[in-house]
Amino acid sequence: MCLEESSMRNDERIAFALRELYGSYGYSRFKMGKFEEYELYVRNKDFLTGDRMITFTDGDGTLLALKPDVTISIIKNTQDGDNTVRKVYYQENVYRTGRGETSYREIMQTGLECIGALDAYQVFEVIFLAVKSLEAISPDYVLDLSHMGLVSGLMALSGVPEEQYARVLSYVREKNPTELMAFCREFQLSERSCALLKLLIDTYGTIKTVLNLLEPYCTEEASKRALEELRIIDQLLTASGLEERVQIDFSVVNDMGYYNGIVFQGFIKGLADGVLSGGRYDKLVEKMGKQFGAIGFAITLNELERLSPARQEYDVDMLLLYDENTNLVELSKHSAELTSQGKQIMVQTIKGERIR
């Protein structure tokens, strides 16, 4: 039993495992300060999960914010014009409220960003690492995935006015067929269009199953491109033996002003809310005046303390007992030798009843 792992809290243990995972795929650590200029966040406020920030004025009069997000800072610090792909991961505390909440929270996050000239493999790798991240947390998990291009293509085919996309997306996100059908009547959409929109709420299954169902309807250019990208992702997931772990669920949708491709959420049995969320956000990059692709995800570590970690059979590997006749120099040498071998030890004068 390793001292470093056995003495960790559940969230610390998982964070350690995720660092190892991301590093093994060439992701380097991104470390940011606690503060950024408030203006950076306020320009992209709709991208943030929470809508309020902790602010203060610096000594030179600059208005700063206690970091509510990491992704925006990574984009800010990434340069245009490089044909390579930048791969970074982070483990940071962010400070913000949830939407509609009034109390600020310190939120422990880990995540990664893949930025640059992205192709289908790079997108797959991020999804693969999202799946492996969930696997590191619990064996009972699922990654739900959607595609903004496919959803927007189906809305266009159904005759939904573009200015009403956000409204339809809200009904899909809430899985609210009553409001969706009321919308169809309001805009006098055909019965076929209504049935097609309702598929966005009712459809759930593996990528292959859902794409086979929807392929006849993918006639718009956006939905055709999305279909092809998802087929490649499915082939690579199948080759990795993970195709059953990823399900298509169109209720996983994000702001179309920022996200333009695959979006996803990860769920763990025993936790009501998703612990992982991510997607492709080229439109955020464009809004920040840069030109490159970007996809990533974040994991909220706070919630993981609710999971019960595997209980160790023993508290330590070895219990060293000593008394007034013990040579303390020899005791300290022996303790150091055992810990250098990776043993977890406890040094006591008596064996207490609570020590296993």
mmCIF file of C-alpha atoms in Angstrom, residues 33-266:
data_model
loop_
_atom_site.group_PDB
_atom_site.id
_atom_site.type_symbol
_atom_site.label_atom_id
_atom_site.label_comp_id
_atom_site.label_asym_id
_atom_site.label_seq_id
_atom_site.Cartn_x
_atom_site.Cartn_y
_atom_site.Cartn_z
ATOM 1 C CA GLY A 33 -2.796 33.068 -10.692
ATOM 2 C CA LYS A 34 -5.824 33.704 -8.536
ATOM 3 C CA PHE A 35 -6.784 36.933 -10.306
ATOM 4 C CA GLU A 36 -7.533 38.112 -13.833
ATOM 5 C CA GLU A 37 -8.814 41.418 -15.123
ATOM 6 C CA TYR A 38 -12.562 41.583 -14.601
ATOM 7 C CA GLU A 39 -13.036 42.807 -18.170
ATOM 8 C CA LEU A 40 -11.754 39.478 -19.531
ATOM 9 C CA TYR A 41 -14.607 37.607 -17.861
ATOM 10 C CA VAL A 42 -17.359 40.163 -18.278
ATOM 11 C CA ARG A 43 -16.876 40.100 -22.083
ATOM 12 C CA ASN A 44 -17.620 36.364 -22.006
ATOM 13 C CA LYS A 45 -20.012 36.259 -19.089
ATOM 14 C CA ASP A 46 -22.530 33.978 -20.819
ATOM 15 C CA PHE A 47 -19.837 31.302 -21.167
ATOM 16 C CA LEU A 48 -19.459 31.050 -17.398
ATOM 17 C CA THR A 49 -21.489 28.599 -15.322
ATOM 18 C CA GLY A 50 -22.186 31.237 -12.684
ATOM 19 C CA ASP A 51 -23.247 34.803 -13.366
ATOM 20 C CA ARG A 52 -21.585 36.651 -10.461
ATOM 21 C CA MET A 53 -17.918 37.192 -9.586
ATOM 22 C CA ILE A 54 -15.879 38.398 -6.618
ATOM 23 C CA THR A 55 -14.150 41.619 -7.667
ATOM 24 C CA PHE A 56 -11.800 44.186 -6.142
ATOM 25 C CA THR A 57 -9.675 47.115 -7.286
ATOM 26 C CA ASP A 58 -5.929 46.609 -7.583
ATOM 27 C CA GLY A 59 -3.421 49.183 -6.356
ATOM 28 C CA ASP A 60 -3.115 50.689 -9.854
ATOM 29 C CA GLY A 61 -6.884 51.024 -10.197
ATOM 30 C CA THR A 62 -7.409 47.899 -12.334
ATOM 31 C CA LEU A 63 -10.616 46.007 -11.552
ATOM 32 C CA LEU A 64 -9.717 42.360 -10.915
ATOM 33 C CA ALA A 65 -11.816 39.221 -10.444
ATOM 34 C CA LEU A 66 -11.048 36.223 -8.270
ATOM 35 C CA LYS A 67 -10.867 33.594 -11.006
ATOM 36 C CA PRO A 68 -14.321 32.154 -11.834
ATOM 37 C CA ASP A 69 -13.040 30.101 -14.792
ATOM 38 C CA VAL A 70 -9.830 28.572 -16.174
ATOM 39 C CA THR A 71 -10.672 27.984 -19.853
ATOM 40 C CA ILE A 72 -10.931 31.691 -20.682
ATOM 41 C CA SER A 73 -7.486 32.317 -19.199
ATOM 42 C CA ILE A 74 -5.986 29.451 -21.217
ATOM 43 C CA ILE A 75 -7.419 30.890 -24.444
ATOM 44 C CA LYS A 76 -6.101 34.331 -23.522
ATOM 45 C CA ASN A 77 -2.601 32.877 -23.067
ATOM 46 C CA THR A 78 -2.584 30.843 -26.308
ATOM 47 C CA GLN A 79 -1.027 32.459 -29.379
ATOM 48 C CA ASP A 80 -2.381 32.342 -32.927
ATOM 49 C CA GLY A 81 -0.375 31.134 -35.898
ATOM 50 C CA ASP A 82 1.004 27.826 -34.619
ATOM 51 C CA ASN A 83 -0.002 24.732 -36.598
ATOM 52 C CA THR A 84 0.749 22.432 -33.672
ATOM 53 C CA VAL A 85 -1.829 21.430 -31.070
ATOM 54 C CA ARG A 86 -1.412 22.757 -27.536
ATOM 55 C CA LYS A 87 -2.435 20.277 -24.842
ATOM 56 C CA VAL A 88 -2.726 21.418 -21.235
ATOM 57 C CA TYR A 89 -4.417 20.238 -18.061
ATOM 58 C CA TYR A 90 -5.131 22.108 -14.856
ATOM 59 C CA GLN A 91 -6.110 21.614 -11.237
ATOM 60 C CA GLU A 92 -7.412 24.874 -9.855
ATOM 61 C CA ASN A 93 -9.908 26.306 -7.406
ATOM 62 C CA VAL A 94 -12.428 28.676 -8.987
ATOM 63 C CA TYR A 95 -14.748 31.057 -7.174
ATOM 64 C CA ARG A 96 -18.265 31.841 -8.354
ATOM 65 C CA THR A 97 -21.969 31.393 -7.785
ATOM 66 C CA GLY A 98 -24.156 28.941 -9.632
ATOM 67 C CA ARG A 99 -26.798 30.298 -11.978
ATOM 68 C CA GLY A 100 -29.547 31.854 -9.881
ATOM 69 C CA GLU A 101 -27.578 31.373 -6.646
ATOM 70 C CA THR A 102 -26.508 34.169 -4.307
ATOM 71 C CA SER A 103 -23.747 32.510 -2.265
ATOM 72 C CA TYR A 104 -20.211 32.195 -3.609
ATOM 73 C CA ARG A 105 -18.491 28.840 -3.590
ATOM 74 C CA GLU A 106 -14.911 27.640 -3.852
ATOM 75 C CA ILE A 107 -15.019 24.915 -6.472
ATOM 76 C CA MET A 108 -12.175 22.449 -6.990
ATOM 77 C CA GLN A 109 -11.768 21.679 -10.683
ATOM 78 C CA THR A 110 -9.508 19.587 -12.828
ATOM 79 C CA GLY A 111 -9.711 19.441 -16.580
ATOM 80 C CA LEU A 112 -7.902 19.744 -19.857
ATOM 81 C CA GLU A 113 -7.932 21.769 -23.050
ATOM 82 C CA CYS A 114 -6.802 20.732 -26.540
ATOM 83 C CA ILE A 115 -6.211 23.821 -28.694
ATOM 84 C CA GLY A 116 -5.015 24.430 -32.250
ATOM 85 C CA ALA A 117 -5.426 22.739 -35.632
ATOM 86 C CA LEU A 118 -7.840 20.060 -34.443
ATOM 87 C CA ASP A 119 -8.765 17.010 -36.489
ATOM 88 C CA ALA A 120 -11.041 14.040 -35.797
ATOM 89 C CA TYR A 121 -8.370 12.173 -33.858
ATOM 90 C CA GLN A 122 -7.681 15.069 -31.487
ATOM 91 C CA VAL A 123 -11.414 15.380 -30.790
ATOM 92 C CA PHE A 124 -11.606 11.640 -30.162
ATOM 93 C CA GLU A 125 -8.639 11.764 -27.790
ATOM 94 C CA VAL A 126 -10.384 14.364 -25.610
ATOM 95 C CA ILE A 127 -13.544 12.226 -25.500
ATOM 96 C CA PHE A 128 -11.412 9.154 -24.762
ATOM 97 C CA LEU A 129 -9.718 10.976 -21.862
ATOM 98 C CA ALA A 130 -13.117 12.117 -20.581
ATOM 99 C CA VAL A 131 -14.237 8.470 -20.497
ATOM 100 C CA LYS A 132 -11.004 7.385 -18.820
ATOM 101 C CA SER A 133 -11.393 10.193 -16.278
ATOM 102 C CA LEU A 134 -14.829 8.892 -15.298
ATOM 103 C CA GLU A 135 -13.403 5.378 -15.126
ATOM 104 C CA ALA A 136 -10.754 6.617 -12.685
ATOM 105 C CA ILE A 137 -13.538 7.925 -10.440
ATOM 106 C CA SER A 138 -15.934 4.969 -10.490
ATOM 107 C CA PRO A 139 -16.677 1.826 -12.533
ATOM 108 C CA ASP A 140 -20.333 2.911 -12.748
ATOM 109 C CA TYR A 141 -20.326 5.810 -15.193
ATOM 110 C CA VAL A 142 -21.628 7.000 -18.540
ATOM 111 C CA LEU A 143 -20.639 9.804 -20.900
ATOM 112 C CA ASP A 144 -23.638 11.440 -22.614
ATOM 113 C CA LEU A 145 -22.763 13.153 -25.866
ATOM 114 C CA SER A 146 -24.441 15.455 -28.368
ATOM 115 C CA HIS A 147 -23.405 17.522 -31.383
ATOM 116 C CA MET A 148 -24.463 21.130 -31.904
ATOM 117 C CA GLY A 149 -24.073 20.758 -35.667
ATOM 118 C CA LEU A 150 -26.442 17.798 -35.773
ATOM 119 C CA VAL A 151 -28.989 19.512 -33.536
ATOM 120 C CA SER A 152 -28.904 22.768 -35.529
ATOM 121 C CA GLY A 153 -29.174 20.822 -38.798
ATOM 122 C CA LEU A 154 -32.287 19.010 -37.609
ATOM 123 C CA MET A 155 -33.830 22.280 -36.412
ATOM 124 C CA ALA A 156 -33.150 23.844 -39.818
ATOM 125 C CA LEU A 157 -34.693 20.843 -41.598
ATOM 126 C CA SER A 158 -37.760 21.164 -39.353
ATOM 127 C CA GLY A 159 -38.246 24.804 -40.340
ATOM 128 C CA VAL A 160 -37.397 26.343 -36.964
ATOM 129 C CA PRO A 161 -36.512 30.039 -37.457
ATOM 130 C CA GLU A 162 -32.866 30.600 -36.539
ATOM 131 C CA GLU A 163 -33.760 33.257 -33.995
ATOM 132 C CA GLN A 164 -35.835 30.587 -32.182
ATOM 133 C CA TYR A 165 -33.026 28.009 -31.897
ATOM 134 C CA ALA A 166 -32.230 28.959 -28.297
ATOM 135 C CA ARG A 167 -35.866 28.513 -27.313
ATOM 136 C CA VAL A 168 -36.087 25.047 -28.857
ATOM 137 C CA LEU A 169 -32.772 24.092 -27.259
ATOM 138 C CA SER A 170 -34.173 25.010 -23.842
ATOM 139 C CA TYR A 171 -37.080 22.577 -24.351
ATOM 140 C CA VAL A 172 -34.687 19.850 -25.520
ATOM 141 C CA ARG A 173 -32.370 20.461 -22.553
ATOM 142 C CA GLU A 174 -35.336 20.168 -20.163
ATOM 143 C CA LYS A 175 -36.787 17.177 -22.066
ATOM 144 C CA ASN A 176 -40.072 19.053 -22.190
ATOM 145 C CA PRO A 177 -42.243 17.640 -25.015
ATOM 146 C CA THR A 178 -45.302 19.640 -23.923
ATOM 147 C CA GLU A 179 -43.629 23.019 -24.496
ATOM 148 C CA LEU A 180 -41.926 21.751 -27.650
ATOM 149 C CA MET A 181 -45.241 20.701 -29.199
ATOM 150 C CA ALA A 182 -46.782 24.032 -28.162
ATOM 151 C CA PHE A 183 -43.926 25.731 -30.018
ATOM 152 C CA CYS A 184 -44.645 23.639 -33.116
ATOM 153 C CA ARG A 185 -48.277 24.720 -33.058
ATOM 154 C CA GLU A 186 -47.314 28.355 -32.508
ATOM 155 C CA PHE A 187 -45.121 28.344 -35.616
ATOM 156 C CA GLN A 188 -47.448 26.046 -37.570
ATOM 157 C CA LEU A 189 -44.772 23.434 -38.237
ATOM 158 C CA SER A 190 -45.753 20.327 -40.141
ATOM 159 C CA GLU A 191 -46.495 17.039 -38.443
ATOM 160 C CA ARG A 192 -43.265 15.629 -39.896
ATOM 161 C CA SER A 193 -41.261 18.569 -38.499
ATOM 162 C CA CYS A 194 -42.837 18.132 -35.073
ATOM 163 C CA ALA A 195 -41.976 14.424 -35.078
ATOM 164 C CA LEU A 196 -38.401 15.201 -36.090
ATOM 165 C CA LEU A 197 -37.959 17.775 -33.298
ATOM 166 C CA LYS A 198 -39.438 15.350 -30.799
ATOM 167 C CA LEU A 199 -36.670 12.886 -31.727
ATOM 168 C CA LEU A 200 -34.256 15.321 -30.077
ATOM 169 C CA ILE A 201 -36.034 14.646 -26.784
ATOM 170 C CA ASP A 202 -36.890 10.967 -27.152
ATOM 171 C CA THR A 203 -33.705 9.582 -28.721
ATOM 172 C CA TYR A 204 -31.095 7.955 -26.498
ATOM 173 C CA GLY A 205 -28.592 5.211 -27.252
ATOM 174 C CA THR A 206 -25.156 4.334 -28.539
ATOM 175 C CA ILE A 207 -23.671 6.531 -31.251
ATOM 176 C CA LYS A 208 -24.098 3.834 -33.890
ATOM 177 C CA THR A 209 -27.748 3.191 -32.992
ATOM 178 C CA VAL A 210 -28.734 6.867 -33.009
ATOM 179 C CA LEU A 211 -26.862 7.733 -36.216
ATOM 180 C CA ASN A 212 -28.490 4.841 -38.067
ATOM 181 C CA LEU A 213 -31.858 6.230 -36.945
ATOM 182 C CA LEU A 214 -31.131 9.840 -37.921
ATOM 183 C CA GLU A 215 -29.069 9.393 -41.074
ATOM 184 C CA PRO A 216 -32.081 9.702 -43.455
ATOM 185 C CA TYR A 217 -32.793 13.156 -41.971
ATOM 186 C CA CYS A 218 -29.236 14.491 -42.181
ATOM 187 C CA THR A 219 -29.602 16.411 -45.432
ATOM 188 C CA GLU A 220 -28.321 19.804 -44.288
ATOM 189 C CA GLU A 221 -24.576 20.454 -44.652
ATOM 190 C CA ALA A 222 -24.112 21.013 -40.914
ATOM 191 C CA SER A 223 -25.800 17.751 -39.975
ATOM 192 C CA LYS A 224 -23.881 15.822 -42.669
ATOM 193 C CA ARG A 225 -20.540 17.023 -41.272
ATOM 194 C CA ALA A 226 -21.675 16.202 -37.743
ATOM 195 C CA LEU A 227 -22.787 12.740 -38.809
ATOM 196 C CA GLU A 228 -19.399 12.005 -40.375
ATOM 197 C CA GLU A 229 -17.493 13.261 -37.327
ATOM 198 C CA LEU A 230 -19.610 11.155 -34.984
ATOM 199 C CA ARG A 231 -19.105 8.058 -37.141
ATOM 200 C CA ILE A 232 -15.320 8.480 -36.890
ATOM 201 C CA ILE A 233 -15.589 8.952 -33.129
ATOM 202 C CA ASP A 234 -17.701 5.799 -32.890
ATOM 203 C CA GLN A 235 -15.164 3.777 -34.902
ATOM 204 C CA LEU A 236 -12.335 4.876 -32.620
ATOM 205 C CA LEU A 237 -14.349 4.248 -29.447
ATOM 206 C CA THR A 238 -15.263 0.790 -30.752
ATOM 207 C CA ALA A 239 -11.587 0.050 -31.434
ATOM 208 C CA SER A 240 -10.890 1.072 -27.811
ATOM 209 C CA GLY A 241 -13.708 -1.110 -26.450
ATOM 210 C CA LEU A 242 -15.578 1.917 -25.078
ATOM 211 C CA GLU A 243 -18.517 2.277 -27.472
ATOM 212 C CA GLU A 244 -21.049 1.127 -24.861
ATOM 213 C CA ARG A 245 -19.814 3.741 -22.384
ATOM 214 C CA VAL A 246 -20.763 6.684 -24.599
ATOM 215 C CA GLN A 247 -24.423 7.419 -25.313
ATOM 216 C CA ILE A 248 -26.023 10.108 -27.462
ATOM 217 C CA ASP A 249 -28.400 12.332 -25.526
ATOM 218 C CA PHE A 250 -29.491 15.534 -27.275
ATOM 219 C CA SER A 251 -30.528 17.117 -23.979
ATOM 220 C CA VAL A 252 -26.796 17.714 -23.520
ATOM 221 C CA VAL A 253 -26.711 21.067 -25.324
ATOM 222 C CA ASN A 254 -24.793 24.279 -24.671
ATOM 223 C CA ASP A 255 -24.961 27.917 -25.760
ATOM 224 C CA MET A 256 -24.724 27.998 -29.567
ATOM 225 C CA GLY A 257 -23.001 31.369 -29.292
ATOM 226 C CA TYR A 258 -19.938 29.608 -27.848
ATOM 227 C CA TYR A 259 -20.148 25.917 -28.753
ATOM 228 C CA ASN A 260 -20.087 24.628 -32.312
ATOM 229 C CA GLY A 261 -19.471 20.874 -32.271
ATOM 230 C CA ILE A 262 -19.449 17.925 -29.913
ATOM 231 C CA VAL A 263 -20.613 18.574 -26.339
ATOM 232 C CA PHE A 264 -20.764 16.042 -23.521
ATOM 233 C CA GLN A 265 -21.474 15.385 -19.848
ATOM 234 C CA GLY A 266 -20.227 12.615 -17.561
#
